[in-house]
Tab-separated table of C-alpha atoms in Angstrom:
chain	number	residue	atom	x	y	z
A	1	MET	CA	-120.998	-73.818	60.712
A	2	LYS	CA	-119.000	-75.003	57.715
A	3	GLN	CA	-120.867	-77.142	55.221
A	4	ALA	CA	-119.971	-80.819	55.110
A	5	ASP	CA	-117.892	-81.922	52.158
A	6	VAL	CA	-120.480	-82.961	49.573
A	7	ARG	CA	-118.118	-83.481	46.664
A	8	PRO	CA	-119.237	-86.192	44.266
A	9	PRO	CA	-116.676	-88.540	42.725
A	10	PHE	CA	-114.358	-86.953	40.156
A	11	CYS	CA	-114.743	-83.450	41.636
A	12	ARG	CA	-111.622	-81.401	40.871
A	13	LEU	CA	-110.359	-78.756	43.305
A	14	SER	CA	-108.289	-75.774	42.197
A	15	LEU	CA	-107.183	-72.497	43.727
A	16	ALA	CA	-108.813	-69.447	42.161
A	17	PRO	CA	-106.719	-66.247	41.786
A	18	SER	CA	-108.785	-64.726	44.586
A	19	GLY	CA	-107.531	-67.368	46.988
A	20	HIS	CA	-110.886	-69.130	47.133
A	21	ILE	CA	-111.078	-72.856	46.470
A	22	LYS	CA	-112.766	-73.550	43.165
A	23	ARG	CA	-114.485	-76.891	42.568
A	24	GLU	CA	-115.299	-78.166	39.094
A	25	TYR	CA	-116.950	-81.416	38.091
A	26	ALA	CA	-115.079	-83.670	35.734
A	27	ASP	CA	-116.963	-84.706	32.604
A	28	GLY	CA	-117.030	-88.357	33.657
A	29	TRP	CA	-119.051	-87.610	36.790
A	30	ARG	CA	-121.257	-85.142	34.934
A	31	ARG	CA	-122.240	-87.659	32.273
A	32	GLY	CA	-122.902	-90.367	34.821
A	33	PHE	CA	-125.069	-88.083	36.895
A	34	LEU	CA	-127.141	-86.924	33.936
A	35	LYS	CA	-128.251	-90.473	33.155
A	36	MET	CA	-130.293	-90.512	36.364
A	37	ALA	CA	-131.223	-86.829	36.395
A	38	THR	CA	-134.873	-86.870	37.372
A	39	PHE	CA	-136.254	-84.488	39.966
A	40	THR	CA	-137.500	-87.366	42.116
A	41	GLU	CA	-133.882	-88.491	42.624
A	42	MET	CA	-132.713	-85.131	43.962
A	43	GLY	CA	-134.192	-85.460	47.429
A	44	LEU	CA	-136.563	-82.521	47.018
A	45	SER	CA	-139.254	-81.724	49.563
A	46	ALA	CA	-142.754	-83.077	48.950
A	47	PRO	CA	-144.285	-79.622	48.209
A	48	VAL	CA	-141.639	-78.856	45.567
A	49	GLU	CA	-141.974	-82.303	43.983
A	50	LYS	CA	-145.731	-81.802	43.840
A	51	ALA	CA	-145.325	-78.369	42.236
A	52	LEU	CA	-142.971	-79.746	39.568
A	53	GLU	CA	-145.424	-82.544	38.857
A	54	MET	CA	-148.206	-79.975	38.396
A	55	MET	CA	-145.930	-78.032	36.025
A	56	GLY	CA	-145.376	-81.168	33.951
A	57	PHE	CA	-141.644	-81.406	34.709
A	58	GLU	CA	-140.025	-84.794	35.150
A	59	SER	CA	-136.539	-84.996	33.671
A	60	ALA	CA	-133.936	-82.392	34.545
A	61	THR	CA	-131.914	-80.524	31.936
A	62	ASP	CA	-128.111	-80.495	31.978
A	63	ILE	CA	-127.807	-77.280	33.978
A	64	GLN	CA	-130.540	-78.378	36.399
A	65	SER	CA	-129.008	-81.794	37.082
A	66	GLN	CA	-125.615	-80.223	37.764
A	67	ALA	CA	-126.525	-77.049	39.634
A	68	ILE	CA	-129.498	-78.063	41.804
A	69	PRO	CA	-127.858	-80.779	43.973
A	70	VAL	CA	-124.846	-78.569	44.664
A	71	ALA	CA	-126.982	-75.521	45.430
A	72	LEU	CA	-129.154	-77.598	47.767
A	73	SER	CA	-125.999	-78.484	49.715
A	74	GLY	CA	-125.494	-74.796	50.469
A	75	GLN	CA	-122.546	-74.175	48.143
A	76	ASP	CA	-122.202	-71.057	46.009
A	77	VAL	CA	-122.668	-71.907	42.323
A	78	ILE	CA	-121.694	-70.293	39.031
A	79	GLY	CA	-123.761	-71.622	36.153
A	80	GLN	CA	-122.459	-70.752	32.716
A	81	ALA	CA	-125.468	-71.393	30.527
A	82	GLN	CA	-127.380	-69.728	27.731
A	83	THR	CA	-131.007	-68.828	28.161
A	84	GLY	CA	-133.194	-71.693	27.060
A	85	THR	CA	-131.286	-74.358	29.012
A	86	GLY	CA	-133.674	-74.442	31.967
A	87	LYS	CA	-131.585	-72.253	34.256
A	88	THR	CA	-134.631	-70.498	35.763
A	89	VAL	CA	-135.781	-73.756	37.332
A	90	ALA	CA	-132.141	-74.527	38.191
A	91	PHE	CA	-132.110	-71.672	40.695
A	92	SER	CA	-135.841	-71.546	41.502
A	93	ILE	CA	-135.792	-74.940	43.222
A	94	PRO	CA	-132.880	-74.137	45.603
A	95	VAL	CA	-134.450	-70.752	46.372
A	96	VAL	CA	-137.822	-72.271	47.259
A	97	GLU	CA	-136.237	-75.065	49.307
A	98	LYS	CA	-134.287	-72.453	51.280
A	99	ILE	CA	-137.380	-70.463	52.308
A	100	ASP	CA	-138.897	-70.758	55.779
A	101	VAL	CA	-142.566	-70.020	55.093
A	102	GLN	CA	-143.273	-69.668	58.823
A	103	SER	CA	-141.153	-66.513	58.813
A	104	GLY	CA	-142.441	-63.247	57.426
A	105	ALA	CA	-138.953	-62.022	56.537
A	106	LEU	CA	-137.647	-61.385	53.029
A	107	GLN	CA	-135.223	-64.284	52.575
A	108	ALA	CA	-134.275	-64.351	48.879
A	109	VAL	CA	-133.442	-61.702	46.293
A	110	ILE	CA	-133.064	-62.403	42.575
A	111	LEU	CA	-131.671	-59.783	40.202
A	112	THR	CA	-132.531	-59.749	36.480
A	113	PRO	CA	-131.508	-57.293	33.742
A	114	THR	CA	-134.956	-56.567	32.282
A	115	ARG	CA	-138.475	-56.173	33.558
A	116	GLU	CA	-139.709	-58.824	31.103
A	117	LEU	CA	-137.319	-61.398	32.542
A	118	CYS	CA	-138.152	-60.179	36.052
A	119	ILE	CA	-141.839	-60.947	35.511
A	120	GLN	CA	-141.085	-64.309	33.904
A	121	VAL	CA	-138.762	-65.419	36.721
A	122	ALA	CA	-141.261	-64.313	39.374
A	123	GLU	CA	-143.987	-66.351	37.682
A	124	GLU	CA	-141.735	-69.421	37.555
A	125	ILE	CA	-140.781	-69.200	41.237
A	126	THR	CA	-144.433	-68.659	42.148
A	127	LYS	CA	-145.233	-71.962	40.429
A	128	VAL	CA	-142.332	-73.860	42.008
A	129	GLY	CA	-143.126	-72.451	45.456
A	130	GLY	CA	-146.904	-72.422	45.164
A	131	VAL	CA	-147.604	-75.667	47.009
A	132	LYS	CA	-145.169	-74.731	49.777
A	133	GLY	CA	-146.796	-71.320	50.197
A	134	VAL	CA	-143.860	-69.118	49.174
A	135	ARG	CA	-144.843	-65.490	48.553
A	136	VAL	CA	-143.100	-63.869	45.571
A	137	LEU	CA	-143.055	-60.234	44.431
A	138	ALA	CA	-141.704	-58.799	41.161
A	139	VAL	CA	-140.151	-55.329	41.521
A	140	TYR	CA	-139.177	-53.495	38.331
A	141	GLY	CA	-139.094	-50.088	36.687
A	142	GLY	CA	-142.126	-48.951	34.751
A	143	GLN	CA	-144.628	-50.146	37.353
A	144	ASP	CA	-146.194	-47.833	39.939
A	145	ILE	CA	-143.784	-47.861	42.880
A	146	ASN	CA	-146.632	-47.343	45.370
A	147	ARG	CA	-148.177	-50.567	44.137
A	148	GLN	CA	-144.879	-52.313	44.835
A	149	ILE	CA	-144.692	-50.755	48.307
A	150	ARG	CA	-148.127	-52.196	49.061
A	151	GLY	CA	-146.871	-55.556	47.817
A	152	LEU	CA	-143.849	-55.356	50.119
A	153	ARG	CA	-146.174	-54.789	53.070
A	154	ASN	CA	-147.556	-58.275	52.395
A	155	ARG	CA	-144.126	-59.554	53.474
A	156	PRO	CA	-142.944	-61.575	50.458
A	157	HIS	CA	-140.389	-64.314	51.040
A	158	VAL	CA	-138.784	-63.738	47.622
A	159	VAL	CA	-138.267	-60.527	45.651
A	160	VAL	CA	-137.343	-60.716	41.964
A	161	ALA	CA	-136.091	-57.320	40.830
A	162	THR	CA	-134.236	-55.222	38.328
A	163	PRO	CA	-131.239	-53.582	40.055
A	164	GLY	CA	-132.391	-50.006	39.477
A	165	ARG	CA	-135.811	-50.386	41.051
A	166	LEU	CA	-134.461	-52.461	43.945
A	167	MET	CA	-132.025	-49.639	44.718
A	168	ASP	CA	-134.941	-47.200	44.709
A	169	HIS	CA	-136.697	-49.247	47.391
A	170	MET	CA	-133.515	-49.606	49.434
A	171	ASN	CA	-132.974	-45.847	49.401
A	172	ARG	CA	-136.611	-45.250	50.372
A	173	GLY	CA	-136.318	-47.698	53.248
A	174	THR	CA	-139.236	-49.772	51.943
A	175	LEU	CA	-137.125	-52.926	51.634
A	176	SER	CA	-134.414	-54.498	53.791
A	177	LEU	CA	-131.952	-57.223	52.817
A	178	GLN	CA	-130.707	-57.992	56.336
A	179	ASN	CA	-132.408	-61.416	56.453
A	180	ILE	CA	-131.417	-62.631	52.987
A	181	VAL	CA	-130.236	-66.253	53.009
A	182	ILE	CA	-129.823	-66.678	49.239
A	183	ALA	CA	-129.111	-64.216	46.417
A	184	VAL	CA	-129.281	-64.977	42.696
A	185	LEU	CA	-127.821	-63.038	39.771
A	186	ASP	CA	-129.589	-64.066	36.554
A	187	GLU	CA	-127.919	-63.125	33.247
A	188	ALA	CA	-125.105	-61.425	35.130
A	189	ASP	CA	-123.168	-60.549	31.980
A	190	GLU	CA	-126.114	-58.646	30.533
A	191	MET	CA	-126.641	-56.720	33.770
A	192	LEU	CA	-122.999	-55.654	33.739
A	193	ASP	CA	-123.240	-54.638	30.071
A	194	MET	CA	-126.174	-52.424	31.002
A	195	GLY	CA	-124.113	-50.600	33.616
A	196	PHE	CA	-125.543	-52.121	36.789
A	197	VAL	CA	-122.233	-53.157	38.384
A	198	GLU	CA	-122.340	-50.506	41.142
A	199	ASP	CA	-125.936	-51.326	41.996
A	200	ILE	CA	-125.213	-55.051	42.137
A	201	GLU	CA	-122.234	-54.518	44.422
A	202	THR	CA	-124.301	-52.299	46.717
A	203	ILE	CA	-127.144	-54.829	46.818
A	204	LEU	CA	-124.879	-57.811	47.537
A	205	GLY	CA	-122.960	-55.752	50.085
A	206	ALA	CA	-126.208	-55.095	51.943
A	207	CYS	CA	-126.933	-58.826	52.242
A	208	PRO	CA	-125.537	-60.890	55.143
A	209	GLN	CA	-122.042	-62.200	54.455
A	210	ASP	CA	-123.041	-65.793	55.191
A	211	ARG	CA	-125.728	-65.848	52.505
A	212	GLN	CA	-125.583	-68.307	49.611
A	213	THR	CA	-124.990	-66.813	46.148
A	214	LEU	CA	-125.936	-68.302	42.773
A	215	LEU	CA	-124.709	-66.599	39.601
A	216	PHE	CA	-125.862	-67.491	36.102
A	217	SER	CA	-124.283	-66.019	32.994
A	218	ALA	CA	-124.053	-66.898	29.314
A	219	THR	CA	-120.443	-65.706	29.213
A	220	MET	CA	-117.691	-65.410	31.801
A	221	LYS	CA	-116.496	-61.926	30.950
A	222	ARG	CA	-113.858	-60.239	33.076
A	223	GLY	CA	-116.451	-58.219	34.975
A	224	VAL	CA	-118.448	-61.343	35.831
A	225	VAL	CA	-115.332	-63.131	37.086
A	226	GLN	CA	-114.360	-60.130	39.222
A	227	LEU	CA	-117.854	-59.984	40.692
A	228	ALA	CA	-117.726	-63.689	41.566
A	229	ARG	CA	-114.320	-63.382	43.231
A	230	LYS	CA	-115.507	-60.440	45.292
A	231	PHE	CA	-118.851	-61.734	46.522
A	232	MET	CA	-118.845	-65.540	46.258
A	233	ARG	CA	-117.230	-68.103	48.562
A	234	ASP	CA	-115.809	-71.487	47.607
A	235	PHE	CA	-117.935	-71.515	44.469
A	236	ILE	CA	-118.532	-74.448	42.165
A	237	THR	CA	-118.705	-73.879	38.406
A	238	VAL	CA	-120.984	-75.838	36.079
A	239	THR	CA	-121.173	-75.279	32.344
A	240	VAL	CA	-123.646	-76.115	29.595
A	241	LYS	CA	-122.572	-75.811	25.983
A	242	ALA	CA	-124.551	-73.537	23.686
A	243	SER	CA	-124.872	-76.336	21.145
A	244	GLU	CA	-127.336	-78.036	23.467
A	245	VAL	CA	-129.838	-75.186	23.304
A	246	THR	CA	-131.845	-76.031	20.185
A	247	VAL	CA	-133.164	-79.273	18.702
A	248	PRO	CA	-131.685	-80.285	15.315
A	249	THR	CA	-134.929	-81.939	14.124
A	250	ILE	CA	-136.735	-78.574	14.062
A	251	GLU	CA	-136.627	-76.626	10.803
A	252	GLN	CA	-136.453	-72.947	11.777
A	253	GLU	CA	-137.587	-70.204	9.407
A	254	TYR	CA	-138.685	-66.591	9.606
A	255	TYR	CA	-140.828	-64.160	7.665
A	256	GLU	CA	-140.170	-60.428	7.676
A	257	VAL	CA	-143.677	-58.992	7.657
A	258	PRO	CA	-145.309	-55.675	8.630
A	259	GLU	CA	-147.416	-55.886	11.791
A	260	MET	CA	-150.741	-55.389	10.005
A	261	GLN	CA	-150.066	-58.184	7.486
A	262	LYS	CA	-149.269	-60.895	10.037
A	263	LEU	CA	-152.779	-62.366	10.119
A	264	ASP	CA	-152.914	-62.812	6.339
A	265	VAL	CA	-149.466	-64.436	6.340
A	266	LEU	CA	-150.458	-66.797	9.161
A	267	THR	CA	-153.667	-68.016	7.524
A	268	ARG	CA	-151.894	-68.520	4.201
A	269	LEU	CA	-149.172	-70.565	5.890
A	270	LEU	CA	-151.783	-72.658	7.682
A	271	ASP	CA	-153.362	-73.426	4.301
A	272	ILE	CA	-150.001	-74.191	2.677
A	273	HIS	CA	-148.521	-76.248	5.528
A	274	ASN	CA	-151.777	-77.999	6.460
A	275	PRO	CA	-150.401	-78.884	9.929
A	276	GLU	CA	-151.730	-81.848	11.880
A	277	LEU	CA	-151.484	-79.874	15.120
A	278	ALA	CA	-150.246	-76.286	15.325
A	279	ILE	CA	-149.467	-73.895	18.168
A	280	VAL	CA	-149.467	-70.149	17.531
A	281	PHE	CA	-147.716	-68.028	20.163
A	282	GLY	CA	-148.829	-64.501	20.983
A	283	ARG	CA	-147.045	-62.135	23.352
A	284	THR	CA	-150.035	-60.994	25.429
A	285	LYS	CA	-153.412	-62.251	26.613
A	286	ARG	CA	-155.113	-59.608	24.489
A	287	ARG	CA	-153.214	-60.810	21.441
A	288	VAL	CA	-154.261	-64.416	22.095
A	289	ASP	CA	-157.935	-63.476	22.466
A	290	GLU	CA	-157.989	-61.270	19.352
A	291	LEU	CA	-156.045	-63.754	17.236
A	292	THR	CA	-158.238	-66.666	18.318
A	293	ASN	CA	-161.379	-64.742	17.340
A	294	ALA	CA	-159.819	-63.703	14.017
A	295	LEU	CA	-158.910	-67.287	13.100
A	296	GLN	CA	-162.389	-68.486	14.013
A	297	MET	CA	-163.934	-65.757	11.831
A	298	ARG	CA	-161.797	-66.963	8.923
A	299	GLY	CA	-163.026	-70.514	9.357
A	300	TYR	CA	-160.300	-72.215	11.386
A	301	ASP	CA	-160.950	-74.477	14.364
A	302	ALA	CA	-158.935	-72.444	16.874
A	303	ASP	CA	-159.027	-71.837	20.599
A	304	GLY	CA	-156.917	-69.802	23.012
A	305	LEU	CA	-154.915	-70.572	26.127
A	306	HIS	CA	-153.686	-67.941	28.596
A	307	GLY	CA	-153.390	-67.247	32.301
A	308	ASP	CA	-156.870	-65.792	32.762
A	309	LEU	CA	-158.560	-69.101	31.983
A	310	SER	CA	-159.840	-71.198	34.866
A	311	GLN	CA	-158.381	-74.670	35.302
A	312	LYS	CA	-161.631	-76.140	33.962
A	313	GLN	CA	-161.450	-73.979	30.817
A	314	ARG	CA	-157.772	-74.813	30.344
A	315	ASP	CA	-158.432	-78.549	30.654
A	316	MET	CA	-161.284	-78.325	28.144
A	317	VAL	CA	-159.120	-76.526	25.575
A	318	MET	CA	-156.192	-78.909	26.062
A	319	ASN	CA	-158.388	-81.997	25.772
A	320	LYS	CA	-159.778	-80.744	22.448
A	321	PHE	CA	-156.259	-80.056	21.211
A	322	ARG	CA	-154.884	-83.444	22.253
A	323	GLU	CA	-157.844	-85.216	20.635
A	324	GLY	CA	-157.289	-83.376	17.348
A	325	LYS	CA	-160.557	-81.446	17.546
A	326	LEU	CA	-158.639	-78.176	17.257
A	327	GLU	CA	-156.565	-77.217	14.236
A	328	VAL	CA	-154.801	-74.398	16.011
A	329	LEU	CA	-153.985	-73.643	19.647
A	330	VAL	CA	-153.184	-69.972	20.297
A	331	ALA	CA	-151.224	-69.467	23.527
A	332	THR	CA	-149.063	-67.164	25.608
A	333	ASP	CA	-145.627	-68.253	26.851
A	334	VAL	CA	-146.795	-68.569	30.444
A	335	ALA	CA	-149.846	-70.674	29.561
A	336	ALA	CA	-147.726	-73.039	27.460
A	337	ARG	CA	-145.075	-73.658	30.145
A	338	GLY	CA	-144.770	-77.385	30.729
A	339	LEU	CA	-147.094	-78.092	27.786
A	340	ASP	CA	-146.322	-81.545	26.415
A	341	VAL	CA	-148.495	-82.660	23.494
A	342	SER	CA	-147.229	-85.246	21.038
A	343	GLY	CA	-147.884	-84.735	17.354
A	344	VAL	CA	-147.395	-80.954	17.153
A	345	THR	CA	-145.986	-80.507	13.656
A	346	HIS	CA	-145.835	-76.708	13.435
A	347	VAL	CA	-145.142	-73.794	15.765
A	348	TYR	CA	-145.815	-70.208	14.681
A	349	ASN	CA	-144.291	-67.311	16.598
A	350	PHE	CA	-146.901	-64.716	15.626
A	351	ASP	CA	-144.979	-62.315	17.876
A	352	ILE	CA	-141.249	-62.822	18.303
A	353	PRO	CA	-140.614	-63.667	21.982
A	354	GLN	CA	-139.063	-61.258	24.458
A	355	ASP	CA	-136.053	-63.464	25.214
A	356	ILE	CA	-134.103	-66.461	23.971
A	357	ASP	CA	-135.423	-68.695	26.741
A	358	SER	CA	-138.983	-68.219	25.506
A	359	TYR	CA	-137.944	-68.791	21.882
A	360	VAL	CA	-136.297	-72.118	22.666
A	361	HIS	CA	-139.237	-73.192	24.814
A	362	ARG	CA	-141.746	-72.286	22.099
A	363	ILE	CA	-140.099	-74.109	19.227
A	364	GLY	CA	-139.446	-77.070	21.518
A	365	ARG	CA	-143.188	-77.846	21.456
A	366	THR	CA	-142.534	-79.476	18.061
A	367	GLY	CA	-139.778	-81.810	16.856
A	368	ARG	CA	-140.217	-84.022	19.918
A	369	ALA	CA	-139.147	-87.649	20.353
A	370	GLY	CA	-136.918	-87.441	17.289
A	371	LYS	CA	-139.729	-86.349	14.966
A	372	SER	CA	-139.337	-83.402	12.617
A	373	GLY	CA	-141.120	-80.100	13.063
A	374	ILE	CA	-141.299	-76.614	11.589
A	375	ALA	CA	-140.992	-73.396	13.603
A	376	SER	CA	-141.965	-70.199	11.769
A	377	THR	CA	-141.281	-66.792	13.311
A	378	PHE	CA	-142.820	-63.503	12.205
A	379	VAL	CA	-140.624	-60.423	12.612
A	380	THR	CA	-141.378	-56.836	11.743
A	381	PRO	CA	-138.591	-54.876	10.000
A	382	ARG	CA	-137.626	-53.265	13.330
A	383	GLU	CA	-137.259	-56.688	14.988
A	384	VAL	CA	-134.769	-58.248	12.572
A	385	ASP	CA	-131.802	-57.376	14.830
A	386	HIS	CA	-133.513	-59.183	17.700
A	387	LEU	CA	-133.898	-62.277	15.515
A	388	HIS	CA	-130.206	-62.157	14.605
A	389	GLN	CA	-129.393	-62.045	18.324
A	390	ILE	CA	-131.383	-65.269	18.737
A	391	GLU	CA	-129.323	-66.795	15.920
A	392	ARG	CA	-126.054	-65.779	17.577
A	393	ILE	CA	-126.952	-67.160	20.993
A	394	THR	CA	-128.480	-70.425	19.754
A	395	ARG	CA	-125.743	-70.770	17.124
A	396	HIS	CA	-128.331	-71.717	14.557
A	397	LYS	CA	-129.074	-69.991	11.267
A	398	ILE	CA	-132.781	-69.252	10.831
A	399	ARG	CA	-133.673	-69.266	7.140
A	400	ARG	CA	-135.614	-66.339	5.710
A	401	ARG	CA	-138.626	-67.275	3.586
A	402	PRO	CA	-140.579	-65.178	1.062
A	403	LEU	CA	-144.058	-64.098	2.112
A	404	PRO	CA	-146.756	-66.497	0.869
A	405	THR	CA	-149.379	-65.171	-1.539
A	406	PHE	CA	-153.126	-65.742	-1.534
A	407	SER	CA	-152.887	-67.643	-4.837
A	408	GLU	CA	-150.244	-69.995	-3.369
A	409	ALA	CA	-152.497	-70.723	-0.394
A	410	LYS	CA	-155.465	-71.354	-2.697
A	411	GLU	CA	-153.439	-73.711	-4.890
A	412	SER	CA	-152.298	-75.655	-1.808
A	413	LYS	CA	-155.903	-76.202	-0.733
A	414	GLN	CA	-156.811	-77.338	-4.249
A	415	ARG	CA	-153.929	-79.828	-4.316
A	416	LEU	CA	-155.020	-81.152	-0.942
A	417	ALA	CA	-158.528	-81.658	-2.348
A	418	MET	CA	-157.020	-83.465	-5.343
A	419	GLU	CA	-155.123	-85.833	-3.029
A	420	GLU	CA	-158.312	-86.542	-1.090
A	421	LEU	CA	-160.207	-87.271	-4.320
A	422	LEU	CA	-157.470	-89.628	-5.571
A	423	LYS	CA	-157.425	-91.420	-2.241
A	424	ALA	CA	-161.208	-91.822	-2.310
A	425	SER	CA	-161.125	-93.150	-5.891
A	426	GLN	CA	-158.703	-95.891	-4.806
A	427	ALA	CA	-161.031	-97.158	-2.087
A	428	ALA	CA	-161.616	-100.909	-2.011
A	429	ASP	CA	-165.334	-100.879	-2.832
A	430	LEU	CA	-166.989	-98.160	-4.942
A	431	SER	CA	-169.644	-100.392	-6.495
A	432	SER	CA	-172.519	-98.606	-4.765
A	433	TYR	CA	-171.457	-95.335	-6.437
A	434	ARG	CA	-170.855	-96.568	-10.012
A	435	GLY	CA	-174.460	-96.251	-11.082
A	436	PHE	CA	-174.547	-92.597	-10.044
A	437	ALA	CA	-171.187	-92.018	-11.733
A	438	GLU	CA	-172.485	-93.384	-15.055
A	439	GLU	CA	-175.588	-91.211	-14.776
A	440	LEU	CA	-173.443	-88.110	-14.198
A	441	LEU	CA	-171.148	-88.945	-17.122
A	442	SER	CA	-174.167	-89.171	-19.403
A	443	GLN	CA	-175.102	-85.600	-18.457
A	444	GLN	CA	-171.678	-83.907	-18.240
A	445	ASP	CA	-168.152	-84.468	-19.509
A	446	SER	CA	-165.625	-86.010	-17.131
A	447	MET	CA	-163.401	-82.896	-16.943
A	448	ALA	CA	-166.253	-80.741	-15.657
A	449	LEU	CA	-167.306	-83.414	-13.163
A	450	VAL	CA	-163.814	-83.778	-11.695
A	451	ALA	CA	-163.440	-79.991	-11.485
A	452	GLY	CA	-166.771	-79.766	-9.691
A	453	ALA	CA	-165.752	-82.480	-7.232
A	454	LEU	CA	-162.492	-80.648	-6.502
A	455	LYS	CA	-164.391	-77.423	-5.906
A	456	LEU	CA	-166.645	-79.138	-3.381
A	457	LEU	CA	-163.687	-80.686	-1.574
A	458	THR	CA	-161.598	-77.502	-1.498
A	459	LYS	CA	-162.058	-75.678	1.799
A	460	THR	CA	-161.916	-72.120	0.583
A	461	ARG	CA	-161.599	-69.448	3.234
A	462	LYS	CA	-162.085	-65.792	2.515
A	463	GLU	CA	-159.535	-63.360	3.923
A	464	ILE	CA	-162.082	-61.338	5.868
A	465	PRO	CA	-160.515	-57.956	6.733
A	466	ILE	CA	-159.726	-58.032	10.464
A	467	ARG	CA	-157.643	-55.483	12.324
A	468	LEU	CA	-155.700	-56.707	15.346
A	469	THR	CA	-154.368	-54.380	18.026
A	470	ALA	CA	-150.738	-53.706	17.137
A	471	GLU	CA	-148.001	-54.876	19.503
A	472	GLN	CA	-144.924	-52.746	20.109
A	473	PRO	CA	-141.883	-54.169	18.293
A	474	ILE	CA	-139.116	-55.746	20.356
A	475	ARG	CA	-135.760	-54.161	19.780
A	476	ILE	CA	-132.358	-55.459	20.700
A	477	ARG	CA	-131.134	-53.930	23.951
A	478	LYS	CA	-128.048	-51.807	23.403
A	479	PRO	CA	-125.036	-52.664	25.571
A	480	HIS	CA	-124.893	-49.197	27.118
A	481	GLY	CA	-128.604	-48.617	27.481
A	482	GLY	CA	-128.299	-47.219	31.004
A	483	ARG	CA	-130.412	-47.898	34.029
A	484	ASP	CA	-133.787	-49.437	34.556
A	485	ARG	CA	-136.083	-46.457	34.984
A	486	LYS	CA	-139.699	-46.722	33.909
A	487	GLY	CA	-138.537	-49.267	31.364
A	488	HIS	CA	-136.904	-46.691	29.087
A	489	GLY	CA	-133.202	-47.192	29.831
A	490	ASP	CA	-132.693	-43.490	30.601
A	491	HIS	CA	-129.452	-42.306	32.197
A	492	TYR	CA	-129.905	-40.844	35.629
A	493	ARG	CA	-128.092	-40.658	38.924
A	494	ARG	CA	-129.656	-42.387	41.854
A	495	PRO	CA	-129.191	-41.025	45.378
A	496	ARG	CA	-126.862	-43.223	47.393
A	497	GLN	CA	-126.495	-41.161	50.519
A	498	GLY	CA	-127.337	-42.790	53.781
A	499	TYR	CA	-126.920	-46.359	52.573
A	500	VAL	CA	-124.171	-48.382	54.228
A	501	ARG	CA	-122.857	-51.747	53.057
A	502	SER	CA	-122.758	-54.664	55.464
A	503	ASP	CA	-118.956	-54.393	55.575
A	504	GLY	CA	-119.223	-50.807	56.827
A	505	ARG	CA	-118.192	-49.084	53.578
A	506	ARG	CA	-120.404	-46.484	51.941
């Protein structure tokens, strides 16, 4: 049955070269809609609204406010948006709303270019669909395929996959797409750059023709347009400008530092910056645990936050942080999703994030409500190209800073002590201390006394030698890096015999 016409006011119709009708929203409608873009106004189901509330989401981003209502109507959607604009939630909500949890069939497939993004998207959909009871499975190269086969036997409703590994399962007969009602291509341009076009066409061809298709891409390259014309019907295009990705009130800087010197650089910066509240991001749970212990050993009030903590432990850590009882919160990306704490003045990317989405989310924990903030990123020499990629996509220059020295950190602590002493000396009533002051001056000269007071007030921390487990550097993915096979990007030919597309072509 054809969908009812759900066009909002100011919706423009045009004929695409493929012959399909293309609908685009005029800016006037888009701006008007964004002013009331809260999730509660979108007519979402109670389980999804509850899940979003638990995730701490309230207001929708530009891409979410434009794409979600249209996708919920059943229309195919092309979302041209950079990572970091909230596009994962923009397609997660329609996917979850589309799922019939009473059925044990696989109903949604989401394709991503990398295993890191695959895992991240699967985690996000699991959160959005958790209250409803949606079962989600991540399928990617580099993980034991037998483990994935066991996961498929649990009859997931949604599979998030890299194209290469999904093709492996299709050829093995361990996965069927015959009941798919919605398919999503995330970062379509990157998947095409990596050489996945044949796999994507085979996968979409194996899905029912009446499925809904959502495509998200940072750029609308020729290959992406051709793919949309071939596999999408009567699609609607929504666009978010790249200039909306980062917040102008955040000062972004980076330090090129060898892996084994990161801890020293971090503690020196903490002493120099003297943040009111700081969040330090680590890439893994192990990193968070080790870094938290290291900071505590060096005398900092720090605690960690990651997915292995119970809700009670998480609440305890967050309460301490909100109340200012913690100097530093060390967290993983997943644990910090939806984290909203006012007063965070500094964010430190101890490990550069895997993707742009995570970078924008991390630094967005500071510079909130129009206040200024500082985001410092540590990159090893082999990760500089990855940082430059972040600059290109966010269209923001990240300033390189020289590495801080121990003497600079020590001087900063001494100056802080001096400010505290000056502030104390200007207190309204010091009469009860004057007698002791006169007695001290009779025994020692004033210079020595002031120096002694500064020494007592200066919180000196020794750089205790601590060795953290090294993390593998993140390198920029080359455009022709080949297929997803055990996570190495090796070139190989996958067997295609025996697999027939839904239109009858091999």
